[in-house]
Amino acid sequence: MSVTILVGAQFGDEGKGKIVDYISSNADMVIRFQGGDNAGHTVVNERGAFKLHLIPCGVFKKGCKTLAGTGMVINPDELLKEIDDLTSNGIDVSNLYISSRAIILMPYHIELDCLSESSGRTGIGTTKRGIGYAYADRARRDALRFENLLDDEYREIRLNRILPTINAELVAKGGTAISIDFLREKLNYWAARLSSRIVDAVSFVNDAINAGEKLLFEGQLGAMKDIDLGIYPYVTSSNPTAAYAAVSSGFPISKITEIIGVLKAFSSAVGTGPFPTEIKGSESYIFRGSGENIDDEFGARTGRARQVGWLDLPVIKYASVINGFTSLAVCKIDKLDEFDEIKVCVKYKLDGKEIHHMPSARELERVEPIYVSMPGWKTQTRGIRKYDDLPPNAKKYLEVIENATGVPVKYIGVGPARDEIITR
Ligand code: GDP
Ligand code: IMO
Ligand code: MG
């Protein structure tokens, strides 16, 4: 039995998809435990290049069960599109299950998110996938869940109860009211296509744990965008931190055996909010690329150019504290191959004083990152597969991360493809 939780240690897009695809070779079940199709998880393997938004990245492993878990908000149209796309690529999706307690992300959630973003009221720079509004409906007990697809009578009662409030909100925000017939039709279609995949995920997960299976929980986004612990209000609406896998799935935290923090060898973020180590101007091109390559820094969901910057150790340390990482996966070390000198932010100063905590977003906007410079390795790492073969300066770079967090680096990504990895 093993229960491994894998989460992002920065601002999202750390390379979670690649690492889940790699380690799911040793998993019986992979569970996405929060978020929705705001995620873009890139996988490059012998089957092709994929950007997954809702389906766990363990889907490529033959016979592995995948579960869209309870903590998720799922747009059924997007899920069906993803199922159909994978199926047409010859990937078997018959082992995909959906938690009966997962929230159905409705068309009006997307509309409300878009209206909010375009009004500039919040200025968060969301992915406009309706995520915040679906979670808000969950909190105010106005959401429909996948269990409602199995009961058309109750579904109708719920829809009638919910819709007046939703329509009032749509109109107040400058949108147009949505018709019950349109929604009823959609729900009927989703019920016809998805009902057979809906399970009681609490038993599904706990039975698997008790049967000694190997479970891998796949997080979405990263620690700094956690709704409670991140750069509020520039955050998502769920908890991309490890403990939430247990909270949302309903298994005891005592069953957790490993917590993997995934980070990029540098920093990136998309959306608004503070980003202390940002590199602006032409230098950022070295990290970002032109957008032509699968591993260039453009949003896997929205295509937006990501902000990029030097590695921010206060962020990694904070992520490590709040998640309790037992091991780290460091992706994209190959992207540092060309540098003569590599900068690493080791601490922050706020109003001239060193600080040892993660400040609020407002304070983070004005921290001064304190950098150390390390010599680069000026050697191609992409073809390397053994830790001992890494250039000494690359090993020193990894040691700086290990020393700062006290957590061993177990996986090192040296390219976007599944086999471009070093394990220790
Ligand atoms: P996720 O959201 O955490 O799954 O990450 P994304 O897929 O959004 O972004 C990570 C990007 O880095 C993708 O373009 C991956 O193809 C790429 N990538 C992941 N690991 C590596 C690596 O070790 N080296 C290189 N060059 N690219 C990588
Ligand atoms: P993966 O799983 C990077 C960001 C958005 C915005 C904030 C809130 O691929 O790492 P939301 O649409 O969730 O309400 O937007 O969170 N964001 C992501 N940034 N990677 C993601 O997912 C993201 N999902 C949301 O840009 O700042
Ligand atoms: Mg991503």
mmCIF file of N, CA, C and O in Angstrom, residues 326-369:
data_model
loop_
_atom_site.group_PDB
_atom_site.id
_atom_site.type_symbol
_atom_site.label_atom_id
_atom_site.label_comp_id
_atom_site.label_asym_id
_atom_site.label_seq_id
_atom_site.Cartn_x
_atom_site.Cartn_y
_atom_site.Cartn_z
ATOM 1 N N THR A 326 8.180 15.085 1.473
ATOM 2 C CA THR A 326 9.155 14.043 1.822
ATOM 3 C C THR A 326 10.174 13.878 0.706
ATOM 4 O O THR A 326 11.215 13.278 0.899
ATOM 5 N N SER A 327 9.854 14.368 -0.479
ATOM 6 C CA SER A 327 10.833 14.380 -1.574
ATOM 7 C C SER A 327 10.448 15.474 -2.564
ATOM 8 O O SER A 327 9.310 15.966 -2.548
ATOM 9 N N LEU A 328 11.428 15.832 -3.391
ATOM 10 C CA LEU A 328 11.191 16.886 -4.380
ATOM 11 C C LEU A 328 11.459 16.361 -5.784
ATOM 12 O O LEU A 328 12.289 15.456 -5.991
ATOM 13 N N ALA A 329 10.760 16.932 -6.745
ATOM 14 C CA ALA A 329 11.043 16.706 -8.169
ATOM 15 C C ALA A 329 11.390 18.080 -8.743
ATOM 16 O O ALA A 329 10.587 19.006 -8.621
ATOM 17 N N VAL A 330 12.576 18.219 -9.290
ATOM 18 C CA VAL A 330 12.996 19.506 -9.853
ATOM 19 C C VAL A 330 13.004 19.378 -11.376
ATOM 20 O O VAL A 330 13.787 18.615 -11.939
ATOM 21 N N CYS A 331 12.075 20.103 -12.030
ATOM 22 C CA CYS A 331 11.964 20.012 -13.487
ATOM 23 C C CYS A 331 12.750 21.130 -14.161
ATOM 24 O O CYS A 331 13.073 22.139 -13.538
ATOM 25 N N LYS A 332 13.023 20.920 -15.427
ATOM 26 C CA LYS A 332 13.586 21.962 -16.290
ATOM 27 C C LYS A 332 14.983 22.418 -15.895
ATOM 28 O O LYS A 332 15.359 23.559 -16.169
ATOM 29 N N ILE A 333 15.754 21.557 -15.288
ATOM 30 C CA ILE A 333 17.136 21.912 -14.969
ATOM 31 C C ILE A 333 17.890 22.202 -16.282
ATOM 32 O O ILE A 333 18.785 23.029 -16.334
ATOM 33 N N ASP A 334 17.447 21.527 -17.351
ATOM 34 C CA ASP A 334 18.097 21.705 -18.677
ATOM 35 C C ASP A 334 17.964 23.153 -19.179
ATOM 36 O O ASP A 334 18.755 23.598 -20.008
ATOM 37 N N LYS A 335 16.966 23.884 -18.688
ATOM 38 C CA LYS A 335 16.757 25.263 -19.164
ATOM 39 C C LYS A 335 17.797 26.217 -18.583
ATOM 40 O O LYS A 335 17.841 27.389 -18.953
ATOM 41 N N LEU A 336 18.615 25.723 -17.658
ATOM 42 C CA LEU A 336 19.659 26.579 -17.080
ATOM 43 C C LEU A 336 21.037 26.267 -17.685
ATOM 44 O O LEU A 336 22.039 26.871 -17.287
ATOM 45 N N ASP A 337 21.064 25.345 -18.653
ATOM 46 C CA ASP A 337 22.348 24.868 -19.191
ATOM 47 C C ASP A 337 23.248 25.966 -19.759
ATOM 48 O O ASP A 337 24.465 25.839 -19.730
ATOM 49 N N GLU A 338 22.640 27.019 -20.311
ATOM 50 C CA GLU A 338 23.425 28.009 -21.064
ATOM 51 C C GLU A 338 24.012 29.137 -20.206
ATOM 52 O O GLU A 338 24.825 29.901 -20.682
ATOM 53 N N PHE A 339 23.533 29.253 -18.991
ATOM 54 C CA PHE A 339 23.904 30.454 -18.220
ATOM 55 C C PHE A 339 25.341 30.405 -17.696
ATOM 56 O O PHE A 339 25.801 29.376 -17.212
ATOM 57 N N ASP A 340 26.046 31.578 -17.764
ATOM 58 C CA ASP A 340 27.372 31.687 -17.133
ATOM 59 C C ASP A 340 27.189 31.747 -15.620
ATOM 60 O O ASP A 340 27.957 31.186 -14.861
ATOM 61 N N GLU A 341 26.114 32.464 -15.252
ATOM 62 C CA GLU A 341 25.879 32.733 -13.845
ATOM 63 C C GLU A 341 24.379 32.543 -13.582
ATOM 64 O O GLU A 341 23.551 32.963 -14.387
ATOM 65 N N ILE A 342 24.052 31.902 -12.488
ATOM 66 C CA ILE A 342 22.636 31.669 -12.166
ATOM 67 C C ILE A 342 22.333 32.323 -10.818
ATOM 68 O O ILE A 342 23.067 32.108 -9.848
ATOM 69 N N LYS A 343 21.264 33.116 -10.792
ATOM 70 C CA LYS A 343 20.913 33.781 -9.539
ATOM 71 C C LYS A 343 19.837 32.978 -8.796
ATOM 72 O O LYS A 343 18.948 32.399 -9.416
ATOM 73 N N VAL A 344 19.950 32.962 -7.493
ATOM 74 C CA VAL A 344 18.946 32.299 -6.655
ATOM 75 C C VAL A 344 18.559 33.263 -5.544
ATOM 76 O O VAL A 344 19.439 33.800 -4.856
ATOM 77 N N CYS A 345 17.261 33.479 -5.387
ATOM 78 C CA CYS A 345 16.793 34.339 -4.288
ATOM 79 C C CYS A 345 16.830 33.510 -3.009
ATOM 80 O O CYS A 345 16.183 32.462 -2.928
ATOM 81 N N VAL A 346 17.590 33.957 -2.025
ATOM 82 C CA VAL A 346 17.730 33.173 -0.793
ATOM 83 C C VAL A 346 16.889 33.727 0.359
ATOM 84 O O VAL A 346 16.590 33.033 1.320
ATOM 85 N N LYS A 347 16.581 35.014 0.303
ATOM 86 C CA LYS A 347 15.700 35.593 1.328
ATOM 87 C C LYS A 347 15.072 36.874 0.815
ATOM 88 O O LYS A 347 15.455 37.365 -0.259
ATOM 89 N N TYR A 348 14.141 37.393 1.602
ATOM 90 C CA TYR A 348 13.502 38.672 1.268
ATOM 91 C C TYR A 348 13.849 39.711 2.324
ATOM 92 O O TYR A 348 13.993 39.367 3.511
ATOM 93 N N LYS A 349 13.894 40.953 1.865
ATOM 94 C CA LYS A 349 13.920 42.065 2.815
ATOM 95 C C LYS A 349 12.626 42.835 2.627
ATOM 96 O O LYS A 349 12.202 43.083 1.491
ATOM 97 N N LEU A 350 12.011 43.188 3.739
ATOM 98 C CA LEU A 350 10.791 43.997 3.685
ATOM 99 C C LEU A 350 11.061 45.281 4.462
ATOM 100 O O LEU A 350 11.434 45.212 5.643
ATOM 101 N N ASP A 351 10.895 46.401 3.790
ATOM 102 C CA ASP A 351 11.193 47.708 4.397
ATOM 103 C C ASP A 351 12.578 47.702 5.048
ATOM 104 O O ASP A 351 12.770 48.136 6.188
ATOM 105 N N GLY A 352 13.548 47.110 4.317
ATOM 106 C CA GLY A 352 14.943 47.135 4.767
ATOM 107 C C GLY A 352 15.321 46.062 5.776
ATOM 108 O O GLY A 352 16.484 45.906 6.115
ATOM 109 N N LYS A 353 14.337 45.284 6.242
ATOM 110 C CA LYS A 353 14.648 44.254 7.251
ATOM 111 C C LYS A 353 14.431 42.855 6.683
ATOM 112 O O LYS A 353 13.443 42.621 5.992
ATOM 113 N N GLU A 354 15.361 41.940 7.015
ATOM 114 C CA GLU A 354 15.179 40.545 6.583
ATOM 115 C C GLU A 354 13.946 39.948 7.240
ATOM 116 O O GLU A 354 13.723 40.179 8.424
ATOM 117 N N ILE A 355 13.180 39.200 6.459
ATOM 118 C CA ILE A 355 12.010 38.549 7.074
ATOM 119 C C ILE A 355 12.125 37.037 6.916
ATOM 120 O O ILE A 355 12.791 36.546 5.997
ATOM 121 N N HIS A 356 11.492 36.321 7.812
ATOM 122 C CA HIS A 356 11.621 34.856 7.815
ATOM 123 C C HIS A 356 10.257 34.182 7.713
ATOM 124 O O HIS A 356 10.119 33.019 8.057
ATOM 125 N N HIS A 357 9.261 34.926 7.271
ATOM 126 C CA HIS A 357 7.944 34.332 7.080
ATOM 127 C C HIS A 357 7.473 34.724 5.671
ATOM 128 O O HIS A 357 8.077 35.597 5.037
ATOM 129 N N MET A 358 6.411 34.085 5.217
ATOM 130 C CA MET A 358 5.843 34.473 3.917
ATOM 131 C C MET A 358 4.845 35.603 4.172
ATOM 132 O O MET A 358 3.826 35.390 4.832
ATOM 133 N N PRO A 359 5.140 36.795 3.671
ATOM 134 C CA PRO A 359 4.257 37.920 3.985
ATOM 135 C C PRO A 359 2.975 37.887 3.155
ATOM 136 O O PRO A 359 2.828 37.060 2.240
ATOM 137 N N SER A 360 2.075 38.807 3.448
ATOM 138 C CA SER A 360 0.831 38.913 2.682
ATOM 139 C C SER A 360 1.162 39.344 1.254
ATOM 140 O O SER A 360 2.257 39.861 0.982
ATOM 141 N N ALA A 361 0.189 39.187 0.365
ATOM 142 C CA ALA A 361 0.413 39.556 -1.045
ATOM 143 C C ALA A 361 0.798 41.033 -1.159
ATOM 144 O O ALA A 361 1.669 41.404 -1.945
ATOM 145 N N ARG A 362 0.149 41.843 -0.348
ATOM 146 C CA ARG A 362 0.410 43.294 -0.418
ATOM 147 C C ARG A 362 1.859 43.604 -0.049
ATOM 148 O O ARG A 362 2.514 44.436 -0.670
ATOM 149 N N GLU A 363 2.367 42.900 0.956
ATOM 150 C CA GLU A 363 3.772 43.104 1.360
ATOM 151 C C GLU A 363 4.723 42.448 0.359
ATOM 152 O O GLU A 363 5.800 42.976 0.077
ATOM 153 N N LEU A 364 4.287 41.324 -0.159
ATOM 154 C CA LEU A 364 5.146 40.601 -1.119
ATOM 155 C C LEU A 364 5.423 41.451 -2.363
ATOM 156 O O LEU A 364 6.465 41.320 -3.000
ATOM 157 N N GLU A 365 4.467 42.327 -2.698
ATOM 158 C CA GLU A 365 4.643 43.239 -3.845
ATOM 159 C C GLU A 365 5.894 44.108 -3.662
ATOM 160 O O GLU A 365 6.505 44.524 -4.629
ATOM 161 N N ARG A 366 6.246 44.393 -2.405
ATOM 162 C CA ARG A 366 7.340 45.335 -2.219
ATOM 163 C C ARG A 366 8.569 44.731 -1.529
ATOM 164 O O ARG A 366 9.455 45.454 -1.093
ATOM 165 N N VAL A 367 8.628 43.380 -1.417
ATOM 166 C CA VAL A 367 9.845 42.806 -0.832
ATOM 167 C C VAL A 367 11.007 42.978 -1.796
ATOM 168 O O VAL A 367 10.824 43.057 -3.015
ATOM 169 N N GLU A 368 12.193 43.004 -1.223
ATOM 170 C CA GLU A 368 13.408 43.062 -2.050
ATOM 171 C C GLU A 368 14.035 41.666 -1.998
ATOM 172 O O GLU A 368 14.421 41.202 -0.915
ATOM 173 N N PRO A 369 14.095 40.981 -3.146
ATOM 174 C CA PRO A 369 14.702 39.653 -3.110
ATOM 175 C C PRO A 369 16.225 39.776 -2.948
ATOM 176 O O PRO A 369 16.843 40.598 -3.620
#
